[in-house]
CSV table of C-alpha atoms in Angstrom, one decimal:
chain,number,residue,atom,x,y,z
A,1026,UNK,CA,54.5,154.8,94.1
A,1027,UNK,CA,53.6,151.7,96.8
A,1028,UNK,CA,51.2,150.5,94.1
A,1029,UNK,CA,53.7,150.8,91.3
A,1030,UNK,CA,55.6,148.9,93.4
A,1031,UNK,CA,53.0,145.9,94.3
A,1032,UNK,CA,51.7,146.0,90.7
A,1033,UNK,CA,55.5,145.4,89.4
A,1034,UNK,CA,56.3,142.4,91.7
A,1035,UNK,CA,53.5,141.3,91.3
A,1036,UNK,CA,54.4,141.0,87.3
A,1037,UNK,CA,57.8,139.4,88.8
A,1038,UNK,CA,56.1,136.8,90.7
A,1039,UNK,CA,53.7,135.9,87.8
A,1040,UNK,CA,57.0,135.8,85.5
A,1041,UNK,CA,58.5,133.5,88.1
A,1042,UNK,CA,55.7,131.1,88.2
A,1043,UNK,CA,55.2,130.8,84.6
A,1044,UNK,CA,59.1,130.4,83.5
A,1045,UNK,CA,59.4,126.6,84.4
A,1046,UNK,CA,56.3,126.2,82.2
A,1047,UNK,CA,57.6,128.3,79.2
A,1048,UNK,CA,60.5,126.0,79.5
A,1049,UNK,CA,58.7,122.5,79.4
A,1050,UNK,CA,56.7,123.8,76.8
A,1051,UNK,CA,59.8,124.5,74.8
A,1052,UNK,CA,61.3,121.3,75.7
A,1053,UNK,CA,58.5,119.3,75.2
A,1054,UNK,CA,58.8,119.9,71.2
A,1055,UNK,CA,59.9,116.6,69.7
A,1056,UNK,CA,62.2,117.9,67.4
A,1057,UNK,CA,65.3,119.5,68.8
A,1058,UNK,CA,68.1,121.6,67.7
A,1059,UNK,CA,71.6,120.2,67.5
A,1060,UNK,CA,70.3,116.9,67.8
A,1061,UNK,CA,69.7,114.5,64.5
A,1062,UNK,CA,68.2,116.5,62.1
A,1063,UNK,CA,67.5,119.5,64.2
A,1064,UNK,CA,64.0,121.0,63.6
A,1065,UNK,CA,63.3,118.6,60.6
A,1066,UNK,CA,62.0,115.5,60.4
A,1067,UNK,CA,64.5,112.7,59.4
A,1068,UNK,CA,61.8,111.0,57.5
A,1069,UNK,CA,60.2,113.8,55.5
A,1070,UNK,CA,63.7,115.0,54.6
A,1071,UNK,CA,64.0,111.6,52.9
A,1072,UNK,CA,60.3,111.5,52.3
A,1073,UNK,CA,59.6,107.9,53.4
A,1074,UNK,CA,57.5,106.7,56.3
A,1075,UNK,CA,58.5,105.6,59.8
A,1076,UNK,CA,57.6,102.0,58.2
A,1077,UNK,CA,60.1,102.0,55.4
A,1078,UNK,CA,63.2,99.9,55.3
A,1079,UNK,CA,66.8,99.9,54.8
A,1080,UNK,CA,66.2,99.6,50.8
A,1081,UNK,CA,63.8,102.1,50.8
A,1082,UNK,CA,65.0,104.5,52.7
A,1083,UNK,CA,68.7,103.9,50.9
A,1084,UNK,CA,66.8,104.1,47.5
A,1085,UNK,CA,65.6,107.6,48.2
A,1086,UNK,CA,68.8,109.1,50.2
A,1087,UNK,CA,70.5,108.0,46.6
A,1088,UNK,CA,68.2,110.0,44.5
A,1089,UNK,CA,68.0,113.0,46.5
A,1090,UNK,CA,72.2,112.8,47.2
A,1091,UNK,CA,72.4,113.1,43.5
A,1092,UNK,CA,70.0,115.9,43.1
A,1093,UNK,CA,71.5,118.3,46.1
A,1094,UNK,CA,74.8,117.5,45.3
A,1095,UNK,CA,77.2,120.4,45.4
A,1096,UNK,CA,79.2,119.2,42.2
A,1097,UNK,CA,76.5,119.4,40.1
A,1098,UNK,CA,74.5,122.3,41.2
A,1099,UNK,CA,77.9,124.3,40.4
A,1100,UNK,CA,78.2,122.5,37.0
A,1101,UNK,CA,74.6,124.0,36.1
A,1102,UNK,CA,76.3,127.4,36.6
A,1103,UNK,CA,74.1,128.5,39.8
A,1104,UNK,CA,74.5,131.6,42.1
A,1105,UNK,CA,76.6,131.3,45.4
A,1106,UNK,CA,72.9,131.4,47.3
A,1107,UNK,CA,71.9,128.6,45.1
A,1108,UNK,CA,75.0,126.6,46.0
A,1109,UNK,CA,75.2,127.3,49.7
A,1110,UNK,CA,71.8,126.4,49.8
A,1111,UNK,CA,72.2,122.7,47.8
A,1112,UNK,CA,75.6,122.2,50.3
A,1113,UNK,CA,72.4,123.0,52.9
A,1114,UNK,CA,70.2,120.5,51.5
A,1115,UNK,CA,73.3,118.2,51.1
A,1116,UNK,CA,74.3,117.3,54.6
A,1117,UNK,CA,70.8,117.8,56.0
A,1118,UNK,CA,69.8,114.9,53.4
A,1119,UNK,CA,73.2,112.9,54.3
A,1120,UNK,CA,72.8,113.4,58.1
A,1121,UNK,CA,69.3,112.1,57.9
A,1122,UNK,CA,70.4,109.1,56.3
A,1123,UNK,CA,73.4,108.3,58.5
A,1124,UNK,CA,70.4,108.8,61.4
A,1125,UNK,CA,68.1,106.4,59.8
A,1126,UNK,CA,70.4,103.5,58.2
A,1127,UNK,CA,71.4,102.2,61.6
A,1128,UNK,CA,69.3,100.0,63.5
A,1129,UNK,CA,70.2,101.5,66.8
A,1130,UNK,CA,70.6,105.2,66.0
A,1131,UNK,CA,67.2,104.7,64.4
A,1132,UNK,CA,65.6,103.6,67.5
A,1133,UNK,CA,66.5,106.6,69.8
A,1134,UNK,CA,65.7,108.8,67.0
A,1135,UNK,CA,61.9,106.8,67.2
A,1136,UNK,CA,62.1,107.3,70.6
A,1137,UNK,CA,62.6,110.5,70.9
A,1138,UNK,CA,59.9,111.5,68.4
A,1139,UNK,CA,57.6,109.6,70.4
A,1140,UNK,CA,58.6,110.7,74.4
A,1141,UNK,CA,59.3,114.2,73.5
A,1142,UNK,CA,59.5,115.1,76.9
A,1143,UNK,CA,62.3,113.2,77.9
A,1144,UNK,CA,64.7,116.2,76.8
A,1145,UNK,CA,67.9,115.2,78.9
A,1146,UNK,CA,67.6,111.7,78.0
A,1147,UNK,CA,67.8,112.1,73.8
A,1148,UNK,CA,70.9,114.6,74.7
A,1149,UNK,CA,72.6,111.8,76.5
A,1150,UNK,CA,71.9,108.6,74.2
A,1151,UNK,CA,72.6,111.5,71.0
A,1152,UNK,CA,76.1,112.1,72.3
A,1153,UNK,CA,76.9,109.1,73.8
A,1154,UNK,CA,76.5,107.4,70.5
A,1155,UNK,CA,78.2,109.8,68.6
A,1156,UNK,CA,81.2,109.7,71.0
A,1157,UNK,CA,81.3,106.3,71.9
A,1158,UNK,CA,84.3,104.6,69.9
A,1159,UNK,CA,84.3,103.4,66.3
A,1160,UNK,CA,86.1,100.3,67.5
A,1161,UNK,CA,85.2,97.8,70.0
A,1162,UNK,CA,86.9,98.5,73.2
A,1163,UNK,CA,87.7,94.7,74.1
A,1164,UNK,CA,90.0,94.8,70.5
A,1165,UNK,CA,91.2,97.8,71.8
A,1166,UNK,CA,92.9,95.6,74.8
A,1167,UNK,CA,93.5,92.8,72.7
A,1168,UNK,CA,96.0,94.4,70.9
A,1169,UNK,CA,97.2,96.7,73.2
A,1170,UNK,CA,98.4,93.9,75.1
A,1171,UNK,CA,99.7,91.8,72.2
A,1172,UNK,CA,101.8,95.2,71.5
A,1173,UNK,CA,103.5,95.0,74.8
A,1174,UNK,CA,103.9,90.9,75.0
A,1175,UNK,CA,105.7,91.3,71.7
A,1176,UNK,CA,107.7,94.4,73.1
A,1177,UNK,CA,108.8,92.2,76.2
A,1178,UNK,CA,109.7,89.0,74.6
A,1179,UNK,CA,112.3,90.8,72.1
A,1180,UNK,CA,113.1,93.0,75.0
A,1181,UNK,CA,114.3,90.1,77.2
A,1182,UNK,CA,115.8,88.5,74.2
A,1183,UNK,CA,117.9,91.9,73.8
A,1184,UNK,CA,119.2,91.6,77.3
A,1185,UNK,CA,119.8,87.8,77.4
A,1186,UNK,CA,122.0,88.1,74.1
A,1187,UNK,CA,123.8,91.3,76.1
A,1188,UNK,CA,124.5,88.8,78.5
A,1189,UNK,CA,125.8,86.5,76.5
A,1190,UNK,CA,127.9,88.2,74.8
A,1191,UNK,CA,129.4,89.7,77.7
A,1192,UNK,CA,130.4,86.1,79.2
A,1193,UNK,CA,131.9,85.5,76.1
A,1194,UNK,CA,134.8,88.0,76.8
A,1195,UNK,CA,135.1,86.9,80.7
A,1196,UNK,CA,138.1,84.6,80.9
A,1197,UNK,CA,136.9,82.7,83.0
A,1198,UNK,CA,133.9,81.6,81.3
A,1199,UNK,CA,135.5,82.2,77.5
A,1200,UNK,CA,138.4,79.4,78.6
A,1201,UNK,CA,136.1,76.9,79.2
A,1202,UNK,CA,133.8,77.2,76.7
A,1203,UNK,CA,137.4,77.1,73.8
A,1204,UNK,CA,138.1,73.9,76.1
A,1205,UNK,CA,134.6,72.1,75.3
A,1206,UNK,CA,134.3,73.4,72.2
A,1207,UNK,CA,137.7,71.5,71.4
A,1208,UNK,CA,136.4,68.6,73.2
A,1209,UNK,CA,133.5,68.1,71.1
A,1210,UNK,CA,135.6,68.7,67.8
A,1211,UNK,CA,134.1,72.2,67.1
A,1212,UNK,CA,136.9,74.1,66.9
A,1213,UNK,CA,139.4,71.4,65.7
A,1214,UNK,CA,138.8,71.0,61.7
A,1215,UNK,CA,140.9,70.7,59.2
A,1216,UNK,CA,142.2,73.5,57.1
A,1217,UNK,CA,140.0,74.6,53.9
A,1218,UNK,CA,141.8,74.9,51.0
A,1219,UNK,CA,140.6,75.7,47.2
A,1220,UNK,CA,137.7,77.6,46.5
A,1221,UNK,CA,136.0,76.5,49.7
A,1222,UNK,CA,138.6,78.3,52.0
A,1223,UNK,CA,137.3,81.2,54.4
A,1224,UNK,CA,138.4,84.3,55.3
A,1225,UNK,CA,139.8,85.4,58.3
A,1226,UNK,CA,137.2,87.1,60.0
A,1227,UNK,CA,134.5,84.5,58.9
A,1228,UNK,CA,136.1,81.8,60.9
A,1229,UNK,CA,136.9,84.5,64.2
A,1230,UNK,CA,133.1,84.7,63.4
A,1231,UNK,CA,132.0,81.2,63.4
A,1232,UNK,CA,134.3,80.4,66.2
A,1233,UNK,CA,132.8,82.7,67.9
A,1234,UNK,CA,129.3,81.6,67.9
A,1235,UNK,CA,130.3,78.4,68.7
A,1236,UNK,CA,131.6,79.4,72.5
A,1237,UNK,CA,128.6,81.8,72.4
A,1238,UNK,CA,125.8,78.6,72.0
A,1239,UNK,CA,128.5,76.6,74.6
A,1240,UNK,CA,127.8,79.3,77.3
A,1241,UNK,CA,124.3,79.2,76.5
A,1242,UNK,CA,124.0,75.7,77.0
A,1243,UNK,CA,126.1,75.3,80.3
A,1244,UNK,CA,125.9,78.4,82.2
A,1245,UNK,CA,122.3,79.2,84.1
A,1246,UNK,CA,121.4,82.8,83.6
A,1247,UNK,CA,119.2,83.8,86.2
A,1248,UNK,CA,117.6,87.3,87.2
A,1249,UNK,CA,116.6,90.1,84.4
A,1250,UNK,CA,119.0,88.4,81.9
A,1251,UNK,CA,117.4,85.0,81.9
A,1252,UNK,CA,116.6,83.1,78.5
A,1253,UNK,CA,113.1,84.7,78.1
A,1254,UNK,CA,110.0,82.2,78.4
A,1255,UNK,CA,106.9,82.9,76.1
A,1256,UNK,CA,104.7,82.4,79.2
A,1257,UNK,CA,106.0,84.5,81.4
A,1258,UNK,CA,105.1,87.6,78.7
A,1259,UNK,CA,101.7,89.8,79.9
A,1260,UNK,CA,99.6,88.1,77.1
A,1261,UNK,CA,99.9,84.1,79.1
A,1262,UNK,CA,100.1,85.9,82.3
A,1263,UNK,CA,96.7,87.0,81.7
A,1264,UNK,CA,95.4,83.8,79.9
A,1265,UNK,CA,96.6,81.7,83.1
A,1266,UNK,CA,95.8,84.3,85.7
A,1267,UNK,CA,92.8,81.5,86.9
A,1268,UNK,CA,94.7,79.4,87.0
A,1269,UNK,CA,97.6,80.6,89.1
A,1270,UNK,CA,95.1,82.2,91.1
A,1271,UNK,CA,93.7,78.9,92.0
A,1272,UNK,CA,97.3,77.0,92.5
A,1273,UNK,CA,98.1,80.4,95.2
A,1274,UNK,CA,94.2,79.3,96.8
A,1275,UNK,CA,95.4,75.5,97.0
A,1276,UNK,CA,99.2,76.1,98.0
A,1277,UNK,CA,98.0,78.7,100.7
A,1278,UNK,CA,95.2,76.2,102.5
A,1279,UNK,CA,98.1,73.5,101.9
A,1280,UNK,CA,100.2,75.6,103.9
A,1281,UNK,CA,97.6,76.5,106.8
A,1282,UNK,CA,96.4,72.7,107.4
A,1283,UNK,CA,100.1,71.6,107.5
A,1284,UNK,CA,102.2,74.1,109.2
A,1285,UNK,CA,100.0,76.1,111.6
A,1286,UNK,CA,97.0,73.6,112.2
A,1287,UNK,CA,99.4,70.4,111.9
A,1288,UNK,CA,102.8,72.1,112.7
A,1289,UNK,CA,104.7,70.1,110.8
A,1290,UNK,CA,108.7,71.4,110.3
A,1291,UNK,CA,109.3,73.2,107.5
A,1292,UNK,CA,111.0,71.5,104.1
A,1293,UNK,CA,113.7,73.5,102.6
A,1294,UNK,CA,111.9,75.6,99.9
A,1295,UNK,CA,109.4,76.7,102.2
A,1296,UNK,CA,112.7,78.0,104.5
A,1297,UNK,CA,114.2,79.5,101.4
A,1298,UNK,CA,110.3,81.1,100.7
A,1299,UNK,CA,110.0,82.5,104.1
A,1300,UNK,CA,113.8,84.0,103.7
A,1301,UNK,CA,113.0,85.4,100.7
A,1302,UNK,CA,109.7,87.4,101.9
A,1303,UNK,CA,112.0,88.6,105.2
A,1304,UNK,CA,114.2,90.1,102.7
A,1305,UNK,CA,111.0,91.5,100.6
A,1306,UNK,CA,113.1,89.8,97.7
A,1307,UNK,CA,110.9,89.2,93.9
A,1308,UNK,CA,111.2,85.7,92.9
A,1309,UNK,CA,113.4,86.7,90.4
A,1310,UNK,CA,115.7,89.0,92.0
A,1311,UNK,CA,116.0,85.5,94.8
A,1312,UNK,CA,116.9,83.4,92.2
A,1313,UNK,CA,120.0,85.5,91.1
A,1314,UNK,CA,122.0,84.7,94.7
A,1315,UNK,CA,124.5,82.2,94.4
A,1316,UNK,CA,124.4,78.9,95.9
A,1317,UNK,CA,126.4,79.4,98.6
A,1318,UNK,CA,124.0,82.4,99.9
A,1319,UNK,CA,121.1,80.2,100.3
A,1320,UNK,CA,123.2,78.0,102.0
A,1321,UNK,CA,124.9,80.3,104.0
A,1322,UNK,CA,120.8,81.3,104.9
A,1323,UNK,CA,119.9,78.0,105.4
A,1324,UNK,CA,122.7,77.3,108.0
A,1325,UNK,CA,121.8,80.9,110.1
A,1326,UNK,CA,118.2,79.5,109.9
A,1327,UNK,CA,116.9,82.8,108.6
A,1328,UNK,CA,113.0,81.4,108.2
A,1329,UNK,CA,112.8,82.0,112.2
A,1330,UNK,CA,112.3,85.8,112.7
A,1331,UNK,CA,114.6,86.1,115.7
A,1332,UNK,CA,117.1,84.8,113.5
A,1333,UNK,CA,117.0,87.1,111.0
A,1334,UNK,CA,116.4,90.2,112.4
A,1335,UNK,CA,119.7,89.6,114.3
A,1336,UNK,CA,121.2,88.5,110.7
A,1337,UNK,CA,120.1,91.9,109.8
A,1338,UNK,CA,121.6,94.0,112.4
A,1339,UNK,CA,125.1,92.5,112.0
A,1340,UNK,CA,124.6,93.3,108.6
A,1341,UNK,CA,123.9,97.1,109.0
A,1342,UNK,CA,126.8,97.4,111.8
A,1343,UNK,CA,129.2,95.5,109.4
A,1344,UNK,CA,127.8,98.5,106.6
A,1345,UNK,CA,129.0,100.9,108.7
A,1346,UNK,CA,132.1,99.9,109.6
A,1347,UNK,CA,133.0,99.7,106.0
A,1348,UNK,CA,131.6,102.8,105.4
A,1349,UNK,CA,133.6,104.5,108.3
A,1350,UNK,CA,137.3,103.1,107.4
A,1351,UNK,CA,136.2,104.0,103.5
A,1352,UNK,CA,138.6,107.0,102.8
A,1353,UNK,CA,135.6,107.9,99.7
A,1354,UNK,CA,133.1,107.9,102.4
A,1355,UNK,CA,135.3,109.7,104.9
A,1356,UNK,CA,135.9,112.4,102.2
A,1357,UNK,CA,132.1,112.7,101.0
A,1358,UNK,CA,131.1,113.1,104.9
A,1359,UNK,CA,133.6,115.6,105.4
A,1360,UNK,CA,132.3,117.7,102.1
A,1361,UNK,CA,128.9,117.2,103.0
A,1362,UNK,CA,129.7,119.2,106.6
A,1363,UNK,CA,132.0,121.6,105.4
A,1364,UNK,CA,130.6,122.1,101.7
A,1365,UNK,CA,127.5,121.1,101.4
A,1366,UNK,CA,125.6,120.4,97.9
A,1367,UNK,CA,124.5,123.8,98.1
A,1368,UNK,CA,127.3,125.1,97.7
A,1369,UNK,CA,129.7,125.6,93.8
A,1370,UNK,CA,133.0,124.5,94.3
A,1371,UNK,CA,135.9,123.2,92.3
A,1372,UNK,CA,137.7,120.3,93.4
A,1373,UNK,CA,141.0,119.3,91.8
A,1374,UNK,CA,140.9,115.9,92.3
């Protein structure tokens, strides 16, 4: 039995030793199923040489295309093997031709022939190139991003003309614009008569873009509903990304050699900057403050951090206070302790 035993590990050991070498030796075949043309040879399936050209090797895919074509094999009246065997024949002859035609494919298909061995290296430039997308990845971009500039500009053209038309029924703003608009003679012409006179509604209508292109001339729409710009959509952002990157390089060292190595006082947009990043403000959502707010910031001197921390308190103690003598607020507090939003209730009021 002990010899049984040594003889059959033995065998195990020898089996163990010689796997890795049964498996290079499989590998190291230069023709390879699933890849290309699997166990055939792209060239003798077309029966041209390694040397043969595009016309060549296009000549012969044509001839032998028409002679394994499905169609007419089954026109001939053939048997279902015969016909299963010319669809065979068919794609083997059309995948060696989409293998050979291009320049690239063509060349890791020569190399592979040629370095057999390198096994994992054909699966990995096969698939790659078979994965890899149809469409070149940069155009890709390109027109993903021209998709969403064009989606911003008529989206902030959308919001602008909200904006706009919602001025146009304030009073305040409607008045003077029917005051200017008289001014200028816009809205006082004469009466049509004869074939040329308007309805009704056409001249409510046409008075009414009149006052709407008044307000868009005199009034300053700042924020989200601004009158878009076409170079502030993602398309010029990107196209003068340099070059703002290079005006932030040249303002920032301006700013170092003048106010911390020269310490010169500052002017009143770089107060109104510094404000603006102590309130972690966007540009935007800065330039939507009224006047009198900056002003109001200027005269506090908010730029000095003293300044406006203390600014801030007041502010958050002045919040409360308005928040305690709120009867809403005293009534949500008082639900919130007795209630609770756990809790399904019905409230009359």
């Amino acid at each position: 039995g002990a010899k049984r035993l040594e003889s059959g590990g033995g065998q195990i050991w020898l089996l163990l030793l010689l796997l890795p070498l049964l498996l290079l030796s499989g590998r190291a075949g230069a023709l390879v199923e699933g890849l290309y043309c699997g166990s055939h040879n792209c060239y003798d399936v077309l029966g041209v040489s390694r040397k043969a050209g595009k016309a060549e090797i296009a000549r012969a895919y044509r001839q032998l295309a028409r002679r394994h074509h499905p169609d007419l094999v089954r026109r001939e009246g053939a048997d279902s093997e015969s016909l299963e065997s010319a669809q065979e024949a068919f794609l083997l002859v059309a995948t060696a031709y989409e293998t050979l035609k291009d320049e690239e494919t063509r060349k890791d298909y020569d190399y592979m022939l040629d370095h057999p061995e390198e096994y994992y290296s054909h699966y990995y430039h096969y698939y790659s190139r078979r994965l890899a997308p149809k469409v070149d990845v940069r155009i890709v971009i390109l027109v993903t991003v021209c998709a969403i500039s064009v989606f911003q500009f008529f989206s902030w053209w959308s919001s602008y003309n909200e904006a706009i038309n919602y001025l146009a029924t304030v009073p305040k703003y409607r008045i003077q614009a029917t005051e200017i608009a008289k001014q200028q003679g816009l809205l006082n012409k004469a009466k049509e008569k004869g074939k040329n006179r308007r309805s009704k509604e056409e001249i409510r209508e046409e008075e009414e873009n009149i006052i709407k292109n008044i307000i868009k001339s005199k009034i300053d729409i700042k924020g989200g509903y601004q009158k878009p710009k076409v170079c502030d959509i993602l398309l010029f952002q990107i196209i003068l990304a340099p070059y703002h990157l290079c005006a932030y390089i040249v303002w920032y060292c301006r700013w170092i050699y003048h106010f911390n190595i020269k310490g010169q006082e500052y002017g009143e947009e770089e107060r109104l900057y510094l404000i603006r990043k102590f309130m972690k403000m966007s540009e935007s959502q800065f330039d939507s403050l009224e006047d009198h707010q900056k002003e109001t910031f200027l005269e506090l001197k908010l730029w000095i951090r003293e300044n406006y921390e203390a600014y801030k308190q007041e502010q958050e103690e002045e919040l409360k206070k308005k928040k305690a003598n709120d009867s809403r607020w005293k009534r949500y507090r008082r639900w919130m302790k007795n209630e609770g939003p756990g809790r399904l209730t019905f409230v009359d009021d």
